[in-house]
CSV table of C-alpha atoms and ligand atoms in Angstrom, one decimal:
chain,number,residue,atom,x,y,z
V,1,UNK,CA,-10.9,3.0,15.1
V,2,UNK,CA,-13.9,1.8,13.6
V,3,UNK,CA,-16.1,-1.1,15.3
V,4,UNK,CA,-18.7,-3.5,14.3
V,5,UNK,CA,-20.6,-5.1,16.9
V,6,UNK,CA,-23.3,-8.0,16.5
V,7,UNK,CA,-24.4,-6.7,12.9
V,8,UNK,CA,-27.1,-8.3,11.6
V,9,UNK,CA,-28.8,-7.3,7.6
V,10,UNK,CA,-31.3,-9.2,5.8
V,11,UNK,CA,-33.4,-8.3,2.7
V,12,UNK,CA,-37.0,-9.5,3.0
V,13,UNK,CA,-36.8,-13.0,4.9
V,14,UNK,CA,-33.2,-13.6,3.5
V,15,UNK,CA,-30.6,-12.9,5.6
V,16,UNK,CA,-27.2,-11.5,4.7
V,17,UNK,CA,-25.3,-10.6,7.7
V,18,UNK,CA,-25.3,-12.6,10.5
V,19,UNK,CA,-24.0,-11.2,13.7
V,20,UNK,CA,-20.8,-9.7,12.9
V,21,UNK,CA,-18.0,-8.6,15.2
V,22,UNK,CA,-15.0,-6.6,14.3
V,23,UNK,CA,-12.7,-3.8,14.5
V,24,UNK,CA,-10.8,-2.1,12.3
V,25,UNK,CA,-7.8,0.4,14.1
V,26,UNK,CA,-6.1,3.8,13.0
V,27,UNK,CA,-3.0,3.7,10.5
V,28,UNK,CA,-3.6,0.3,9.0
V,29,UNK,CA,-5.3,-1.6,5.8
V,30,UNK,CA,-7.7,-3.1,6.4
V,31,UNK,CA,-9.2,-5.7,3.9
V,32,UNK,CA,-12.7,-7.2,4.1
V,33,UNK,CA,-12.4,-10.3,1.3
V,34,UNK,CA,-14.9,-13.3,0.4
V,35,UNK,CA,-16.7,-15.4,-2.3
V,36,UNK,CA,-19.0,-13.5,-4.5
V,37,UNK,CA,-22.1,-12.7,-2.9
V,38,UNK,CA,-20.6,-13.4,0.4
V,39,UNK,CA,-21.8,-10.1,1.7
V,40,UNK,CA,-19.0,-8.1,1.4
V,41,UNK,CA,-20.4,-5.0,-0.2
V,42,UNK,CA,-24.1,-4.8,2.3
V,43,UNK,CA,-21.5,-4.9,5.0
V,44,UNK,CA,-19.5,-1.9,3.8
V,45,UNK,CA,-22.6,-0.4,3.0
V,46,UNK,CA,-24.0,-0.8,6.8
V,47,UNK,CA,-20.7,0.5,8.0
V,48,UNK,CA,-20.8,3.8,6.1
V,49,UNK,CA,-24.6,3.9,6.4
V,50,UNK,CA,-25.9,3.7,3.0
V,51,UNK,CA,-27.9,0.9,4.7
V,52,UNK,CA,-28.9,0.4,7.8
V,53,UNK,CA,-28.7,-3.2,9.7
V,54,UNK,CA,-31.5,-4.6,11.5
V,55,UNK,CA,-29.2,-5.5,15.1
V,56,UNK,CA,-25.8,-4.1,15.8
V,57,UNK,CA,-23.9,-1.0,16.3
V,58,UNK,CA,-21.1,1.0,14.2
V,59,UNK,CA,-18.8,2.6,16.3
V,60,UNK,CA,-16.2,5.6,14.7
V,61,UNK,CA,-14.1,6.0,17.5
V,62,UNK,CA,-16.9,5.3,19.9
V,63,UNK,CA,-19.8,7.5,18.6
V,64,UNK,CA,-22.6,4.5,17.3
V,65,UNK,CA,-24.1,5.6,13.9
V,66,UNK,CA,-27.0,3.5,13.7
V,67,UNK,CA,-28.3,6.2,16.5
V,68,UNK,CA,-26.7,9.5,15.4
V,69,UNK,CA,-29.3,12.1,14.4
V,70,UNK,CA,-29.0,13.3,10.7
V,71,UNK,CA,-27.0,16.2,11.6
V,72,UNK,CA,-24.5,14.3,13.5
V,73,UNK,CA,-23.9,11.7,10.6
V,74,UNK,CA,-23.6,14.2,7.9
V,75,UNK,CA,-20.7,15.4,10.1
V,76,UNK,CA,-19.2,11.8,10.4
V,77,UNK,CA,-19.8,11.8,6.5
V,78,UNK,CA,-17.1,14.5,6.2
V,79,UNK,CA,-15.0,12.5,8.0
V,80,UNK,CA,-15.4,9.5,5.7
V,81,UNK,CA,-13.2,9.5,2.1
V,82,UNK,CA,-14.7,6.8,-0.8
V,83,UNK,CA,-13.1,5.4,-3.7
V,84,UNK,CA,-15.5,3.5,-5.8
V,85,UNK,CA,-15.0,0.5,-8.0
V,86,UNK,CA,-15.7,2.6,-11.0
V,87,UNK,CA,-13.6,5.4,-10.2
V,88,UNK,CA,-16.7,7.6,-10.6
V,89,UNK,CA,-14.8,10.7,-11.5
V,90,UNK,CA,-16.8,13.7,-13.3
V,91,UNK,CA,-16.3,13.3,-16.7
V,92,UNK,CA,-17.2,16.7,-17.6
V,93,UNK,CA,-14.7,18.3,-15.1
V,94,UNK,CA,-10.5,18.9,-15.8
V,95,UNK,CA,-8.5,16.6,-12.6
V,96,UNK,CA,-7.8,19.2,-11.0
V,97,UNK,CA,-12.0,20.4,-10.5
V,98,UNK,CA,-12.4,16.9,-10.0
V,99,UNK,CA,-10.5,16.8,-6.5
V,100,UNK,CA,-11.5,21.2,-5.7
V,101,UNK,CA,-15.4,19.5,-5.7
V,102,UNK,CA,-15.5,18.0,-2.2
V,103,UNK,CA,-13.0,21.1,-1.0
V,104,UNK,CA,-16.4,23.6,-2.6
V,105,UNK,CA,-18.9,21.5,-1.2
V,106,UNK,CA,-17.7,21.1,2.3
V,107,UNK,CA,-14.6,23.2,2.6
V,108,UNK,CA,-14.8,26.9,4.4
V,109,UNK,CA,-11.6,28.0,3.3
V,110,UNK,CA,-10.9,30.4,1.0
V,111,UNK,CA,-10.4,29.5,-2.5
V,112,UNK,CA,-6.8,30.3,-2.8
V,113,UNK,CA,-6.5,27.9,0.0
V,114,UNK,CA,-8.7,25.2,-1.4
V,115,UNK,CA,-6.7,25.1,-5.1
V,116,UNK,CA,-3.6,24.6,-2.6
V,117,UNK,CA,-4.9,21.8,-0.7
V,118,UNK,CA,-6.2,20.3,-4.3
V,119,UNK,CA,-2.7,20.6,-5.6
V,120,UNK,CA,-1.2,19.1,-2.7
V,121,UNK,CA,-3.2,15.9,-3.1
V,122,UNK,CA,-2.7,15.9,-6.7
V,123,UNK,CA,0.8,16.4,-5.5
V,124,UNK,CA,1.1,13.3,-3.9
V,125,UNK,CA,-0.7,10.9,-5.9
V,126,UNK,CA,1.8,11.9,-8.3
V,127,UNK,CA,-0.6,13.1,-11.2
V,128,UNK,CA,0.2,17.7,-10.5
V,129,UNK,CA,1.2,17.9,-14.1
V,130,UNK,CA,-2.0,15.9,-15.3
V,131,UNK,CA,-3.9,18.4,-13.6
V,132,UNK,CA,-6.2,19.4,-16.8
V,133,UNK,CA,-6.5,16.9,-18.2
V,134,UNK,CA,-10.2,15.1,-18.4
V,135,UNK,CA,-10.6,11.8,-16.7
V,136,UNK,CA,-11.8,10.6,-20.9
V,137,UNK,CA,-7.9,11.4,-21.7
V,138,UNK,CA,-6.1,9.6,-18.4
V,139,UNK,CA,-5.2,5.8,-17.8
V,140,UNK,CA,-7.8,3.9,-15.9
V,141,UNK,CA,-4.9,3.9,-13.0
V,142,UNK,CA,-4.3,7.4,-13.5
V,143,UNK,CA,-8.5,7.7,-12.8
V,144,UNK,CA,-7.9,5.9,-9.7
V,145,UNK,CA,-5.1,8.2,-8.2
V,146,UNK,CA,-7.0,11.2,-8.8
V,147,UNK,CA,-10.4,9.2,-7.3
V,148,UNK,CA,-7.4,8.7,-4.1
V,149,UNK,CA,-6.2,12.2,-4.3
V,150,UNK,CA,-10.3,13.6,-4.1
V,151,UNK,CA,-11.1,11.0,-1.3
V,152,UNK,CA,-8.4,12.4,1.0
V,153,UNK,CA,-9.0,16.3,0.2
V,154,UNK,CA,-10.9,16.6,3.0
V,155,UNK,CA,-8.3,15.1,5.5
V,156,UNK,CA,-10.6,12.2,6.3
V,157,UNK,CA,-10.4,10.0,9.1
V,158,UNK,CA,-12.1,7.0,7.5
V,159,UNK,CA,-11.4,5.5,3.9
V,160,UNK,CA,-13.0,3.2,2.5
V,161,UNK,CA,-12.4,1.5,-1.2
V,162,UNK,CA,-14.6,-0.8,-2.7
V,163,UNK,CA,-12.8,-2.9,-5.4
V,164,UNK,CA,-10.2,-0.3,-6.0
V,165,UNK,CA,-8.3,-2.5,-8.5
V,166,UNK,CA,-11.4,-3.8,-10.4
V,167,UNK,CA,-9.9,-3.1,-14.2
V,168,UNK,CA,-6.2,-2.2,-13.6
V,169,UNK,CA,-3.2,-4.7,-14.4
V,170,UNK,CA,-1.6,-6.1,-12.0
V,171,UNK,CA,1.6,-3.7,-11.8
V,172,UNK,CA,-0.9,-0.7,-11.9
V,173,UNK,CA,-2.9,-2.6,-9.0
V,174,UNK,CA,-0.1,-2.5,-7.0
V,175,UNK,CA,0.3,1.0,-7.4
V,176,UNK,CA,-2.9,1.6,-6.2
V,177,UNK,CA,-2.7,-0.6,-3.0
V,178,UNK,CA,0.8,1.1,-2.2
V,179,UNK,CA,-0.2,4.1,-2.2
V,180,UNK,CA,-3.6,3.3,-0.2
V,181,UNK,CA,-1.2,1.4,2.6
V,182,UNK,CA,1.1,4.7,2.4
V,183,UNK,CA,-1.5,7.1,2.6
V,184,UNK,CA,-3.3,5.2,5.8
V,185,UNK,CA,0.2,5.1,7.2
V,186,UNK,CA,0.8,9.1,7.0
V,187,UNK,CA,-2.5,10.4,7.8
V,188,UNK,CA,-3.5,7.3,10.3
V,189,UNK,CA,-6.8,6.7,8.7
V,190,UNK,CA,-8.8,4.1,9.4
V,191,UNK,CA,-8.9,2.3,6.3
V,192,UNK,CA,-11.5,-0.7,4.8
V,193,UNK,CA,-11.4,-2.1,1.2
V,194,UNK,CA,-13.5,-4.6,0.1
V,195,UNK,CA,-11.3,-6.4,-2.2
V,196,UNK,CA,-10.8,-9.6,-4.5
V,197,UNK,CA,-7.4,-9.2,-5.5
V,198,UNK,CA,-4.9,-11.8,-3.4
V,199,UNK,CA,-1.9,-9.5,-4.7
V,200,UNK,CA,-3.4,-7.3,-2.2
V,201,UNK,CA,-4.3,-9.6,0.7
V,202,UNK,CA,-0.2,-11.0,-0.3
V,203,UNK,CA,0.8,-7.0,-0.1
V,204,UNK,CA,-0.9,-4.8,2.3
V,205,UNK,CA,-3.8,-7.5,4.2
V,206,UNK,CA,-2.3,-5.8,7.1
V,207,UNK,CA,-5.6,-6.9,8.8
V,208,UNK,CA,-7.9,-9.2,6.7
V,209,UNK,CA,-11.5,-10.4,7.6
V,210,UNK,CA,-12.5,-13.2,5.7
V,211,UNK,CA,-16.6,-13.3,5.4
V,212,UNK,CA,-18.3,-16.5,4.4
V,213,UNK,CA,-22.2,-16.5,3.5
V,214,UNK,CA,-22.7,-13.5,5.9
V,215,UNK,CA,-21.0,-14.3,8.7
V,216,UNK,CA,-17.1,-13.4,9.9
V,217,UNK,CA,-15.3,-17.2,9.2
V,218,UNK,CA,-11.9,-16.0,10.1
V,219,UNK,CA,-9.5,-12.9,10.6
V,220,UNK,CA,-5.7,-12.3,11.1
V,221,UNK,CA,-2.9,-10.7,9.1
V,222,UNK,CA,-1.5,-11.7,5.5
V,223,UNK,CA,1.2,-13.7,7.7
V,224,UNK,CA,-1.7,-15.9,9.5
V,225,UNK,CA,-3.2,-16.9,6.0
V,226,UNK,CA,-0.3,-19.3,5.2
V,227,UNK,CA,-0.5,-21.0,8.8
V,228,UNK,CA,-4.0,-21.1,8.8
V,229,UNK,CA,-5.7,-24.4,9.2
V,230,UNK,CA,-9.2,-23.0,8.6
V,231,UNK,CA,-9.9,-25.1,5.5
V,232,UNK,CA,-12.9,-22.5,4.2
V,233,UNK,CA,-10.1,-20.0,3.4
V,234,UNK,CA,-7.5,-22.1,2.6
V,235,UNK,CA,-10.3,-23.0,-0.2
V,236,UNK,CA,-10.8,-19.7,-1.1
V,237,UNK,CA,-7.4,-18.2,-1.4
V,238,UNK,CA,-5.2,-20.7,-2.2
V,239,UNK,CA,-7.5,-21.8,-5.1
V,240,UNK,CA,-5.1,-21.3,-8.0
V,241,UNK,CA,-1.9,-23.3,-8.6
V,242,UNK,CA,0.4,-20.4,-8.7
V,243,UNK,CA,-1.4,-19.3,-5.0
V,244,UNK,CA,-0.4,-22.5,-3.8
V,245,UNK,CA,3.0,-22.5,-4.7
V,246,UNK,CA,3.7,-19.7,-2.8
V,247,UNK,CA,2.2,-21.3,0.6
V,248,UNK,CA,4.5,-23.8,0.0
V,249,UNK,CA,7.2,-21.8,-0.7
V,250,UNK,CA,6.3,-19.4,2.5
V,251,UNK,CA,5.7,-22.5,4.7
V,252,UNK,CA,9.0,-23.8,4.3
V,253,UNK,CA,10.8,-20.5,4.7
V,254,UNK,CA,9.1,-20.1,8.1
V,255,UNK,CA,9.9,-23.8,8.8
V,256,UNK,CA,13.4,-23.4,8.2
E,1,ATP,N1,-30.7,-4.3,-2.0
E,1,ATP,C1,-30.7,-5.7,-1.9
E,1,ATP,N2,-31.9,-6.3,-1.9
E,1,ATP,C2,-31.9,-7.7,-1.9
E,1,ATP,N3,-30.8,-8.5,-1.8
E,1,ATP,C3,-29.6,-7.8,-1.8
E,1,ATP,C4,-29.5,-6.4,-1.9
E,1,ATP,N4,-28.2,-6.1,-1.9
E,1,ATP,C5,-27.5,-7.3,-1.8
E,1,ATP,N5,-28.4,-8.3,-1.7
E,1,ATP,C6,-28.0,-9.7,-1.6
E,1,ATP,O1,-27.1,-9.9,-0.6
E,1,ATP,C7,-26.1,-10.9,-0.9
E,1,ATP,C8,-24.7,-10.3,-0.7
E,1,ATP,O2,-24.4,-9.4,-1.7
E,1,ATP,P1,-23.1,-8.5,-1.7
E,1,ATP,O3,-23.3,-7.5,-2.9
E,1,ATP,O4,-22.8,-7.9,-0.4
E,1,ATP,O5,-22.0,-9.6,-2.1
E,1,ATP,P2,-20.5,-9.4,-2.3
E,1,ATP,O6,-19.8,-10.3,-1.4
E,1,ATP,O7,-20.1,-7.9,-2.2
E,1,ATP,O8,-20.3,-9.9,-3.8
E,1,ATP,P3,-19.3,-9.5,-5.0
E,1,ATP,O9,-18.0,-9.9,-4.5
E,1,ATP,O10,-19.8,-10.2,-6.1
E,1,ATP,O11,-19.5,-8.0,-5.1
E,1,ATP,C9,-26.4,-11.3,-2.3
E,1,ATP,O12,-27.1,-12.5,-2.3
E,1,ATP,C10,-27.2,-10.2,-2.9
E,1,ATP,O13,-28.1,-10.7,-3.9
């Protein structure tokens, strides 16, 4: 489980993240959502400490890293997998080299037993037979499952996606977000993505933590959203026509 308590970032004299509480538990997705700008991104930043918040602790199961030494975090950094909005795969490396390189870097098994564990987690992203191909000659969702299949080579405890469906399709999105919620599920990660796609808050928002200029406005499951009388995320999600059809739809079903 990972836990936020009392964060607080600013930038100069203007302040982004304003006393923040949450927690995030083991074996389900959990999805950090807001207006542009809201603060979404400095907040996952300060919980995988790439920056580091001015109040507050980060717990991982209870160990704080805003005071770990720089040995102790880069420990808790193998313990962390990332997919980025870009997919950022190595262009000049086949799949299969893409998802060995954090098995070479941090890995002391043998290398017999590092192609296996590569090939298992190209294995079940579903992409084995793509396995030398360059990320130039795969679908931008094919990018993402191997960016999935390298961020959990290392058996991590912690993923975390930022904007993991920026430039897929819709049925390709949902791909994606299944096999995040499936993955979470099997290996019980603690999972955060920082998302705008509703399909996903509709689909997996197991957990969903709405932020609103920097501070924490409201939280519950995808079910809460369409009960919710909290008009600053009704606002927000139910924005578009379609969007609000289904609240209606979904209110009546649980009326009836
Ligand atoms: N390094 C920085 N220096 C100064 N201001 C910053 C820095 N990083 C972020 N900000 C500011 O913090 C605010 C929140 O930015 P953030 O990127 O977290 O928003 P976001 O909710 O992730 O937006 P989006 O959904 O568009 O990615 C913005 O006003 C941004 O300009």
């Amino acid at each position: 489980m990972i836990e936020i308590k009392g964060l607080c970032k600013s930038f100069e004299d203007k302040t982004v993240l304003k006393d923040i509480d949450a927690y995030f538990e083991n074996g389900k997705t959990n999805l950090i959502i807001g207006q542009s700008g809201s603060g979404k991104t400095v907040l996952i930043k300060c919980i995988v400490g790439l920056l580091t918040p001015e109040k507050g602790e980060v717990l991982y199961d209870g160990r704080n890293l805003i005071q770990m030494g720089k040995k102790e975090k880069n420990q808790l950094r193998r313990e962390m997998g990332m997919i980025f909005q870009s997919a950022a795969l190595f262009d000049s490396m086949s799949v299969f080299e893409n998802v060995m390189f954090p098995l070479n870097m941090f890995s002391n098994d043998t290398l017999r037993e590092r192609a296996r564990r590569a090939m298992f987690c190209l294995d079940r992203v579903n992409l084995s037979e793509a396995k030398d191909k360059y990320p130039g000659e795969i679908s931008g969702g094919m990018q993402k499952r191997v960016a999935i299949a390298r961020a959990i080579a290392l058996n991590p405890q912690y993923l975390f996606c930022d904007e993991p469906n920026s430039g897929l399709d819709p049925k390709t999105s949902l791909i994606i977000d299944d096999l995040i919620h499936d993955i979470t599920r099997e290996y019980n990660m603690t999972t955060i993505i920082n998302t705008h796609d509703m399909n996903s808050v509709m689909g997996i928002g197991e957990k969903v933590i709405y932020i609103y200029e920097g501070h924490k406005e409201w939280e519950g499951t995808k079910n809460d959203i369409f009960t919710s009388t909290n008009e600053r995320l009704n606002n927000f999600i139910f924005a578009s026509d379609l969007l609000q059809k289904v609240k209606e739809v979904e209110v009546q079903s649980l009326e009836g």
